[in-house]
N, CA, C and O atoms as a Tinker XYZ file with bonds, in Angstrom:
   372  protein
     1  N    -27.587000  -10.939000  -11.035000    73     2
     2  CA   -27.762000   -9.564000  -11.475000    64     1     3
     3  C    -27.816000   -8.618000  -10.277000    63     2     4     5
     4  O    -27.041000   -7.668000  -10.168000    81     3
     5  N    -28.550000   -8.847000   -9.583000    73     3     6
     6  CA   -28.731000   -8.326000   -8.338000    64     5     7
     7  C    -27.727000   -7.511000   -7.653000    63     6     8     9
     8  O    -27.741000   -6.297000   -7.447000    81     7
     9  N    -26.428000   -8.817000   -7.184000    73     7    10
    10  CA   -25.001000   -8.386000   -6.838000    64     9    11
    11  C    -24.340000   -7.223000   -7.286000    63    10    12    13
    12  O    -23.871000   -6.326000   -6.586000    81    11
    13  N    -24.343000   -7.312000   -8.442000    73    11    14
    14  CA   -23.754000   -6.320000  -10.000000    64    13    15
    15  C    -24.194000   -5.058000   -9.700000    63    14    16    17
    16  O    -23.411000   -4.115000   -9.817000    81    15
    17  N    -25.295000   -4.894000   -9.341000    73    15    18
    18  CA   -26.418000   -3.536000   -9.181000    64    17    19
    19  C    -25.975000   -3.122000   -7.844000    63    18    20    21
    20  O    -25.645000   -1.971000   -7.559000    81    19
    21  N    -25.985000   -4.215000   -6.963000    73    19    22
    22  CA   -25.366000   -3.421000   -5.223000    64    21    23
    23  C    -23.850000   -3.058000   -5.650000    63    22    24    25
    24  O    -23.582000   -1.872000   -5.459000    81    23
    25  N    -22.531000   -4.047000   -6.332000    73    23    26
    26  CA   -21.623000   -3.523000   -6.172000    64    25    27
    27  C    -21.303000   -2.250000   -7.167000    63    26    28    29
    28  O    -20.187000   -1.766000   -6.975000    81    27
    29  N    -22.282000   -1.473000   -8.447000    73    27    30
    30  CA   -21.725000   -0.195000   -9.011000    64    29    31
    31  C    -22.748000    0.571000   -7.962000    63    30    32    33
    32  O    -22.337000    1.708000   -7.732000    81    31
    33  N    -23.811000    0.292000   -7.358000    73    31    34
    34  CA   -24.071000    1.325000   -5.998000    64    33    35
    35  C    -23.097000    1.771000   -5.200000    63    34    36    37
    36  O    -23.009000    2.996000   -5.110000    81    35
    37  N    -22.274000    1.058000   -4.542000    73    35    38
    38  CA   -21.011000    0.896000   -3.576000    64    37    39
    39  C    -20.048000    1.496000   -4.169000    63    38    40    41
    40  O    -19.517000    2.479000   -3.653000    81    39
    41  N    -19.658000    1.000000   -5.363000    73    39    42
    42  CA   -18.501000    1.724000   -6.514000    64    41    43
    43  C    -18.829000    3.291000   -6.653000    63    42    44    45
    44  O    -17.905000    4.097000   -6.538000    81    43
    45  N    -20.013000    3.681000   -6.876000    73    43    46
    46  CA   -20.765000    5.216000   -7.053000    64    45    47
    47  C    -21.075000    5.760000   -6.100000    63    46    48    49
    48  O    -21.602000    6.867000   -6.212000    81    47
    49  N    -20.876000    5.224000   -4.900000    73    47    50
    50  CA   -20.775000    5.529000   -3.384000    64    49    51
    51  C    -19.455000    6.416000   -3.356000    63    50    52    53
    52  O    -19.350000    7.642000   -3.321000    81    51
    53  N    -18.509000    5.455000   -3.381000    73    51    54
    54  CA   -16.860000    5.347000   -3.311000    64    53    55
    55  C    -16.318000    6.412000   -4.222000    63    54    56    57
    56  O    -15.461000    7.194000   -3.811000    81    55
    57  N    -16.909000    6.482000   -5.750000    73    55    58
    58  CA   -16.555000    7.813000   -6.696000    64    57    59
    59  C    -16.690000    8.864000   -5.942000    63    58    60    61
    60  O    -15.865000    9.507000   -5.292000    81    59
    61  N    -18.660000    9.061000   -6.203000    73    59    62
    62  CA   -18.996000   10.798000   -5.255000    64    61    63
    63  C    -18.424000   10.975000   -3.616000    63    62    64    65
    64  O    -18.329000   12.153000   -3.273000    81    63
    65  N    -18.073000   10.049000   -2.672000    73    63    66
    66  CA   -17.799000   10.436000   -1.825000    64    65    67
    67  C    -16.112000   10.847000   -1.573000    63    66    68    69
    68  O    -15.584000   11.527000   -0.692000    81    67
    69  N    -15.582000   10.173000   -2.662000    73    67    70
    70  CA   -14.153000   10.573000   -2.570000    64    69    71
    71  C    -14.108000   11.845000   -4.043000    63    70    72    73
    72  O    -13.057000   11.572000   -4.623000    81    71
    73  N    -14.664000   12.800000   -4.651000    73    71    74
    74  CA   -14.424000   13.490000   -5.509000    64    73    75
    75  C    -13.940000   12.588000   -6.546000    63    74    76    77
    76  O    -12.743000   12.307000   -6.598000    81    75
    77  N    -14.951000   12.020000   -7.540000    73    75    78
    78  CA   -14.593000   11.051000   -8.676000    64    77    79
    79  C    -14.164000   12.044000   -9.673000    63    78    80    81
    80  O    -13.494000   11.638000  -10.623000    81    79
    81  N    -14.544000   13.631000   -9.557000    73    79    82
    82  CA   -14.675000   13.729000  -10.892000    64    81    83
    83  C    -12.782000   14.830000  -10.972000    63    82    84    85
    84  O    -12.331000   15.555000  -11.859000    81    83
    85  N    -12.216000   14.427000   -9.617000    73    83    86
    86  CA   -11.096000   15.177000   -9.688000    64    85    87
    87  C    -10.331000   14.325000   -9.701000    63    86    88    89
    88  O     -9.258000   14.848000   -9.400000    81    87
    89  N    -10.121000   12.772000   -9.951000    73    87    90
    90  CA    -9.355000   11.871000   -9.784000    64    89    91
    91  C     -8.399000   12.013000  -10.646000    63    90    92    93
    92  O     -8.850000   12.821000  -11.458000    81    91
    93  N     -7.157000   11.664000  -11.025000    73    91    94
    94  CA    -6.350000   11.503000  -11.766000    64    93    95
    95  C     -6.322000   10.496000  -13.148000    63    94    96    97
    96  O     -5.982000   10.750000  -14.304000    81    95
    97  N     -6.790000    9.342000  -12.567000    73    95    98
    98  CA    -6.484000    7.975000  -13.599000    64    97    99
    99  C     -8.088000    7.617000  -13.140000    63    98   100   101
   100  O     -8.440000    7.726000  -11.965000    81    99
   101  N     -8.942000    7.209000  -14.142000    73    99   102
   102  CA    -9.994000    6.428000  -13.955000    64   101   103
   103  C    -11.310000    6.670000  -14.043000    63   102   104   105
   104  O    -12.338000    5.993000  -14.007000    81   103
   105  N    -10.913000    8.267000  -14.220000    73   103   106
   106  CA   -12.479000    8.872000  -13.884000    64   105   107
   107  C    -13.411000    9.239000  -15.078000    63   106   108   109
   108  O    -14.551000    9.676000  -14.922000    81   107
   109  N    -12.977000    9.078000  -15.965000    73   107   110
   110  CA   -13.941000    8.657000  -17.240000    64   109   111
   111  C    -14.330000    7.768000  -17.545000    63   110   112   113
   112  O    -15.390000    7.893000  -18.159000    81   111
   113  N    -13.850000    6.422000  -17.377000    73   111   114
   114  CA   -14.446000    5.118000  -17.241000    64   113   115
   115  C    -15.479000    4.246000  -16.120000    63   114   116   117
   116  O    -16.274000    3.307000  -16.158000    81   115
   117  N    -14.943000    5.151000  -15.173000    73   115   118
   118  CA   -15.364000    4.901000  -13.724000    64   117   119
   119  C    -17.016000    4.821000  -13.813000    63   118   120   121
   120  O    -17.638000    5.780000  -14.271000    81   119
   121  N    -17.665000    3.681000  -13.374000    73   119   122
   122  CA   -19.067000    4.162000  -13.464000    64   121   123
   123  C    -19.718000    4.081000  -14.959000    63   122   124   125
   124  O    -20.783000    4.614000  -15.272000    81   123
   125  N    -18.731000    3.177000  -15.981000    73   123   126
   126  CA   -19.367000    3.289000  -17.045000    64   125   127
   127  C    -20.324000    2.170000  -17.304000    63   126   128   129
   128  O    -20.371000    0.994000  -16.943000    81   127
   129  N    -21.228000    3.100000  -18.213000    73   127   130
   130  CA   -22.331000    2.093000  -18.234000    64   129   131
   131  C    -21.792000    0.749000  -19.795000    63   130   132   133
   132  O    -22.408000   -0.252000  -20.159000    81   131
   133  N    -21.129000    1.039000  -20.070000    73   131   134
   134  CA   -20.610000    0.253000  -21.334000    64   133   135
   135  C    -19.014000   -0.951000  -20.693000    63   134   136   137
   136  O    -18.379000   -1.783000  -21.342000    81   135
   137  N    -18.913000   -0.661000  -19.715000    73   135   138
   138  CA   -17.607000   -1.648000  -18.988000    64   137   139
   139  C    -18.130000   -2.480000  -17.573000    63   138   140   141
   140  O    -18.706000   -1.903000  -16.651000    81   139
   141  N    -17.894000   -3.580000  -17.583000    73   139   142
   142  CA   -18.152000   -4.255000  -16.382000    64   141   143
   143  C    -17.597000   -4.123000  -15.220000    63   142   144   145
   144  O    -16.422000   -4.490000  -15.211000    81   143
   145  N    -18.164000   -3.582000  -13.842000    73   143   146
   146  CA   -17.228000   -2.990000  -13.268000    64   145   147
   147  C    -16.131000   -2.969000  -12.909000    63   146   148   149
   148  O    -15.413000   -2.039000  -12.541000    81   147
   149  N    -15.838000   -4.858000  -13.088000    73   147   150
   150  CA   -14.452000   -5.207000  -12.969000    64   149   151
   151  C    -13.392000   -4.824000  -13.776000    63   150   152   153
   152  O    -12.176000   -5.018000  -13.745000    81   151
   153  N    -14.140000   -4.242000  -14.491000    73   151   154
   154  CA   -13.140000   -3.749000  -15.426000    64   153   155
   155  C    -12.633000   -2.349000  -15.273000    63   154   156   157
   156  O    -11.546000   -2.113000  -15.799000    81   155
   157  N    -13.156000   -1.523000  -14.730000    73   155   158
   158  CA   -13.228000    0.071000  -14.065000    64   157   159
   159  C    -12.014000   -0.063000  -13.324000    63   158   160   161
   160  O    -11.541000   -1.022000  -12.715000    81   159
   161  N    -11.530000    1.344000  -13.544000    73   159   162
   162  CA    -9.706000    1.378000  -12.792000    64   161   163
   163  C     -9.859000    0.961000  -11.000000    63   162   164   165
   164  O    -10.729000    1.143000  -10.148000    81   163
   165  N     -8.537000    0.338000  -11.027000    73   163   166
   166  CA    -8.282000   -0.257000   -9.137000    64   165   167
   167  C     -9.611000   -1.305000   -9.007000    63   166   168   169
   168  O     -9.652000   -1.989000   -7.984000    81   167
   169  N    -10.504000   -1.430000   -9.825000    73   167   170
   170  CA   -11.187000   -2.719000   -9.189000    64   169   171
   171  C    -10.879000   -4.503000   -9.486000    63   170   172   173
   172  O    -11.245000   -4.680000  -10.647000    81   171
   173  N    -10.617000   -5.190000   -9.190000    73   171   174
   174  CA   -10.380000   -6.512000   -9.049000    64   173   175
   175  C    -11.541000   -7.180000   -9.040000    63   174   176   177
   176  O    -12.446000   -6.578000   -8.462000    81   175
   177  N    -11.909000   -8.592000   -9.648000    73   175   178
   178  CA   -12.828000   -9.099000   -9.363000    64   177   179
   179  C    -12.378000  -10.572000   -9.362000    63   178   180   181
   180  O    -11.457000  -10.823000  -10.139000    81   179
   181  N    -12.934000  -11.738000   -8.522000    73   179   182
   182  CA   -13.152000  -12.894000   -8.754000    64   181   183
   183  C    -13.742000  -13.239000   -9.830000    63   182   184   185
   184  O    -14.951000  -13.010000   -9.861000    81   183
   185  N    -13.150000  -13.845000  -10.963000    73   183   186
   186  CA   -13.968000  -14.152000  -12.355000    64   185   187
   187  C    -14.790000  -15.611000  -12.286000    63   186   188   189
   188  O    -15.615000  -15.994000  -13.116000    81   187
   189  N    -14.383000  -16.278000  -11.164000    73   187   190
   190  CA   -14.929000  -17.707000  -10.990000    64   189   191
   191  C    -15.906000  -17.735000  -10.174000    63   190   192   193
   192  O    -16.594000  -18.735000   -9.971000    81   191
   193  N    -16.047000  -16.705000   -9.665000    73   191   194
   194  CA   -17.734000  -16.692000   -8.478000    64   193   195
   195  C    -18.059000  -15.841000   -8.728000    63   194   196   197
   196  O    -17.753000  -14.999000   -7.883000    81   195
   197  N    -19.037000  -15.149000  -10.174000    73   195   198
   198  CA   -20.158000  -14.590000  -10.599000    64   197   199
   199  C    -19.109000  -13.112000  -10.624000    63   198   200   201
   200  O    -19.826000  -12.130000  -10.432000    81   199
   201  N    -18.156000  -12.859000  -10.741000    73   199   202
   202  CA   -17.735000  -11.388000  -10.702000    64   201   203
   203  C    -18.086000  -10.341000   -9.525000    63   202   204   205
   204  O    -18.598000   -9.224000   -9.607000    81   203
   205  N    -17.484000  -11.327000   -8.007000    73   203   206
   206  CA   -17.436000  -10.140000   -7.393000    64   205   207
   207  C    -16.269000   -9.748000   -7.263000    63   206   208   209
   208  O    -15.176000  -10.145000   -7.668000    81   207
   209  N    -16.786000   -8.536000   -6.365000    73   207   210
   210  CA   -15.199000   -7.644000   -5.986000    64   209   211
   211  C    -14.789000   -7.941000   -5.103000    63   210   212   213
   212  O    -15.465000   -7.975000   -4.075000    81   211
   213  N    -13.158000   -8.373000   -5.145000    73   211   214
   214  CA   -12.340000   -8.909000   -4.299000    64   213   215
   215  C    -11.261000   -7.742000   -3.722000    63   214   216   217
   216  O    -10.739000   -7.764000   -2.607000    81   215
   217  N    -11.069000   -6.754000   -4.730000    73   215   218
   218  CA   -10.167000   -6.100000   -4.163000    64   217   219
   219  C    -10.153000   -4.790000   -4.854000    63   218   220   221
   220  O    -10.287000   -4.673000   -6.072000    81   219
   221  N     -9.899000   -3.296000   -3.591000    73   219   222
   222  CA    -9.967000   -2.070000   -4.796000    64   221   223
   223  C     -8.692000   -1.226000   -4.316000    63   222   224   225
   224  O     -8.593000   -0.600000   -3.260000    81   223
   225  N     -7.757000   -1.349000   -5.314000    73   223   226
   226  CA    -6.447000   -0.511000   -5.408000    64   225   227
   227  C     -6.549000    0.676000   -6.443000    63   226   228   229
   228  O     -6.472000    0.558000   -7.666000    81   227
   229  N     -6.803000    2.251000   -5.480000    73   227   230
   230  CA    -6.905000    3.209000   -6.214000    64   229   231
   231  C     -6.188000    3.973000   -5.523000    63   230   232   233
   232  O     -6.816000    4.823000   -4.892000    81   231
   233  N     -4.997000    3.974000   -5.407000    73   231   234
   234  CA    -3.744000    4.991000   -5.098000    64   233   235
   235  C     -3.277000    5.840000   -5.892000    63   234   236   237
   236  O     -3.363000    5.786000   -7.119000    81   235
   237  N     -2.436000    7.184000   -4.862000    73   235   238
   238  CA    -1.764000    8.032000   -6.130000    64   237   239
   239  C     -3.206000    8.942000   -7.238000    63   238   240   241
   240  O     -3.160000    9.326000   -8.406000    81   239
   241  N     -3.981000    8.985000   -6.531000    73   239   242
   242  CA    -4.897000    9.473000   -7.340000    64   241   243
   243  C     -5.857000   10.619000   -7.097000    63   242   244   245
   244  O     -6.939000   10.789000   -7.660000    81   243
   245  N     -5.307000   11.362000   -6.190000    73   243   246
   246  CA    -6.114000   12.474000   -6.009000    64   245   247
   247  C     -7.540000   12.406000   -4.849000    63   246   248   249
   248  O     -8.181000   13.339000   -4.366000    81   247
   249  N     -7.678000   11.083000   -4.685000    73   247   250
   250  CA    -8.974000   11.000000   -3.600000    64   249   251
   251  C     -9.276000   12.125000   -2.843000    63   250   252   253
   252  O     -8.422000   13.009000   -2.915000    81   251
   253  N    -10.282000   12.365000   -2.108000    73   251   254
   254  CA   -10.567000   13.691000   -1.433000    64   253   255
   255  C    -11.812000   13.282000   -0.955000    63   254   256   257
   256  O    -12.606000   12.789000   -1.756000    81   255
   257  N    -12.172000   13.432000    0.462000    73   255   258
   258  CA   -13.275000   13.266000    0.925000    64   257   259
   259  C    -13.453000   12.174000    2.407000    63   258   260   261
   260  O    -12.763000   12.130000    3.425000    81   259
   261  N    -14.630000   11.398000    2.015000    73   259   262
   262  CA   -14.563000   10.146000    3.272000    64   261   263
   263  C    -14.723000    8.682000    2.739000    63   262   264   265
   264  O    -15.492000    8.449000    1.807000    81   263
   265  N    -14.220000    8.013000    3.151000    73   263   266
   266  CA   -14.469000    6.878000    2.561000    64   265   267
   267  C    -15.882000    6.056000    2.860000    63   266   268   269
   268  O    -16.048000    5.601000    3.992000    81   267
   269  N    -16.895000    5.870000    1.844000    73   267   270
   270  CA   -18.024000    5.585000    2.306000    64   269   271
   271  C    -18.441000    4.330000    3.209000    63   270   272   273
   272  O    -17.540000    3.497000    3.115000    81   271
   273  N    -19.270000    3.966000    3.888000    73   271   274
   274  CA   -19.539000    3.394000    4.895000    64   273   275
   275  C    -20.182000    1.900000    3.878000    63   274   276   277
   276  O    -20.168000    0.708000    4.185000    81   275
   277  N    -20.591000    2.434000    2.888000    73   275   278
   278  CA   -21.309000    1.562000    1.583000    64   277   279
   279  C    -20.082000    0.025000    1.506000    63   278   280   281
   280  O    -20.421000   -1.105000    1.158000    81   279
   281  N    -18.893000    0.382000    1.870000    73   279   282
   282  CA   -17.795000   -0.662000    0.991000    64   281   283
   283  C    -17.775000   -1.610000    2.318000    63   282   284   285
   284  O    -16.839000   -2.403000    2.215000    81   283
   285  N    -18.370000   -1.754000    3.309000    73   283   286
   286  CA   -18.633000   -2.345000    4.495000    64   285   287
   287  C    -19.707000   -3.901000    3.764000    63   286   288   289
   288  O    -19.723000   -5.127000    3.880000    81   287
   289  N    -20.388000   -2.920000    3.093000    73   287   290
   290  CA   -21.431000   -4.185000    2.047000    64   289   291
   291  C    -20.657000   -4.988000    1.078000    63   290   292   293
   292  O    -21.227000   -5.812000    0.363000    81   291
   293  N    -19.483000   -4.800000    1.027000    73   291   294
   294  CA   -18.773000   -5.814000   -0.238000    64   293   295
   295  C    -18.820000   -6.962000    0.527000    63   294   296   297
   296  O    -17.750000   -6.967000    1.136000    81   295
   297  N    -19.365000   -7.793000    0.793000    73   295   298
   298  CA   -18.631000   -9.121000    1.731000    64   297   299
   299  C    -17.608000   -9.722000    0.708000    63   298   300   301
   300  O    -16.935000  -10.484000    1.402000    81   299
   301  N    -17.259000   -9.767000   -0.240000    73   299   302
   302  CA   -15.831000  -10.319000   -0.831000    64   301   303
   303  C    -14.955000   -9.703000   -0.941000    63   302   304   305
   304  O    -13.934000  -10.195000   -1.423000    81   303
   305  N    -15.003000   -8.311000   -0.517000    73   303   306
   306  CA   -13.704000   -7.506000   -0.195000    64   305   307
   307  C    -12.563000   -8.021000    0.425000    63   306   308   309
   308  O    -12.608000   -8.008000    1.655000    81   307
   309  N    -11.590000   -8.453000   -0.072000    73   307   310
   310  CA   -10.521000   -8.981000    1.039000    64   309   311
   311  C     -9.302000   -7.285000    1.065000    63   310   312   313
   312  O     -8.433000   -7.190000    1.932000    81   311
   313  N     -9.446000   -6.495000    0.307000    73   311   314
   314  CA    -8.499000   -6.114000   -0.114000    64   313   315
   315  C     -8.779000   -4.295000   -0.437000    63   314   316   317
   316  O     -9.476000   -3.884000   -1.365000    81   315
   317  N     -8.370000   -3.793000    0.131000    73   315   318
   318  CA    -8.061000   -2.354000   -0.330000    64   317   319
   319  C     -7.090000   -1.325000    0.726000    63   318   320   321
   320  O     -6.832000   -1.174000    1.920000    81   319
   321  N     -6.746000   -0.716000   -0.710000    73   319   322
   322  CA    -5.763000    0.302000   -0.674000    64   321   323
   323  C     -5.997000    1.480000   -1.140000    63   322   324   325
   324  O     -6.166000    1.602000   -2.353000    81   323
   325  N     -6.055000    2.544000   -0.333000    73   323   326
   326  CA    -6.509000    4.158000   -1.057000    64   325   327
   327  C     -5.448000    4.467000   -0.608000    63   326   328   329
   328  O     -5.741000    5.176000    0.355000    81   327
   329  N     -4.166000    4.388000   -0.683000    73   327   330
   330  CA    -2.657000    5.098000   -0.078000    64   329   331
   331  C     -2.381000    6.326000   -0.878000    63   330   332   333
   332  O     -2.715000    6.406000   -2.061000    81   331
   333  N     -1.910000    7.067000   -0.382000    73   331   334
   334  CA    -1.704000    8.454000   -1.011000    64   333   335
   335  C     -2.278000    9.203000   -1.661000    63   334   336   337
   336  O     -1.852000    9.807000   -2.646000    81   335
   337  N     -3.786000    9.273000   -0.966000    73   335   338
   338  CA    -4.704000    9.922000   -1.274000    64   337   339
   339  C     -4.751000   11.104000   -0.141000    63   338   340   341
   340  O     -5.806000   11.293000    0.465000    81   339
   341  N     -3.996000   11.620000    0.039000    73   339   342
   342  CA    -3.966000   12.621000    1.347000    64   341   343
   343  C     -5.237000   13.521000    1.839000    63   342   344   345
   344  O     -5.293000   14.347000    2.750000    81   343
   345  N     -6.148000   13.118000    1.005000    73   343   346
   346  CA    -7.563000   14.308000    1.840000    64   345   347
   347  C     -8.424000   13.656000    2.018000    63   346   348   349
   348  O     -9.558000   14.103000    2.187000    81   347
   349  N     -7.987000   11.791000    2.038000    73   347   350
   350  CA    -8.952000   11.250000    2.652000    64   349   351
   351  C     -9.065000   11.204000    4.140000    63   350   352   353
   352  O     -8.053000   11.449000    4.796000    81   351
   353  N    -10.342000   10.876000    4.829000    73   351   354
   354  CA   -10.680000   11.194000    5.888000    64   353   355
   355  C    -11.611000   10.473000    6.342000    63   354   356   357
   356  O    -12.474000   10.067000    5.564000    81   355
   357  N    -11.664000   10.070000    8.018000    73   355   358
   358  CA   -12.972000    9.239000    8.283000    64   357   359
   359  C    -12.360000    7.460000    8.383000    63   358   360   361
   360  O    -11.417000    6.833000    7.900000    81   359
   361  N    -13.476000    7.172000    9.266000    73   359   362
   362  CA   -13.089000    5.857000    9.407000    64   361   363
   363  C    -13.087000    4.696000    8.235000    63   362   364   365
   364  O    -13.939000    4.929000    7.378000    81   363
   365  N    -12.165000    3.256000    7.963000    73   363   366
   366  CA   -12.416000    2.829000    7.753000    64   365   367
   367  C    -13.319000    1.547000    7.761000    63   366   368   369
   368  O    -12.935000    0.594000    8.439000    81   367
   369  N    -14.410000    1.462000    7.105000    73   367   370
   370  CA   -15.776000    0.536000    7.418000    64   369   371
   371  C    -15.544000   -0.933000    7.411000    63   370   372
   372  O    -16.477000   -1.706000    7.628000    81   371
């Protein structure tokens, strides 16, 4: 349970710091309390080791902002792509 709770922290990191609520595709589901997060647009999860996140593809979508320092805490992250999000900014963690 624990995990679940750090990765929609990180996920709600990643929304407000990139402008969730101007996104194109995703942003009504995003953060829902009724969907598992793996299930929330561009997120990927390993379904065989407890549902973490393996990978977050959210391109083409309006992003805006910095990318939070929070997604540094995924340790099963192998994988992301924010491409053509042109007002993102800031290092990646």
């Amino acid at each position: 349970f624990r995990h679940r709770l750090q990765q929609r922290f990180i996920l709600a990191a990643l929304y407000y710091s990139t402008s969730g609520n101007s996104w194109l595709k995703g942003k009504d589901t995003f953060l829902s309390h009724d969907k598992h997060e793996c299930d929330w647009h561009g997120i990927t999860c390993d379904n065989e080791h407890q549902d973490v996140i393996t990978a977050i593809n959210i391109t083409n979508n309006n992003l805006s902002g910095f990318i939070p320092e929070e997604l540094a805490k995924l340790p099963t992250l192998k994988h992301l792509n924010l491409s053509n999000n042109h007002a993102l900014h800031g290092p990646i963690p």
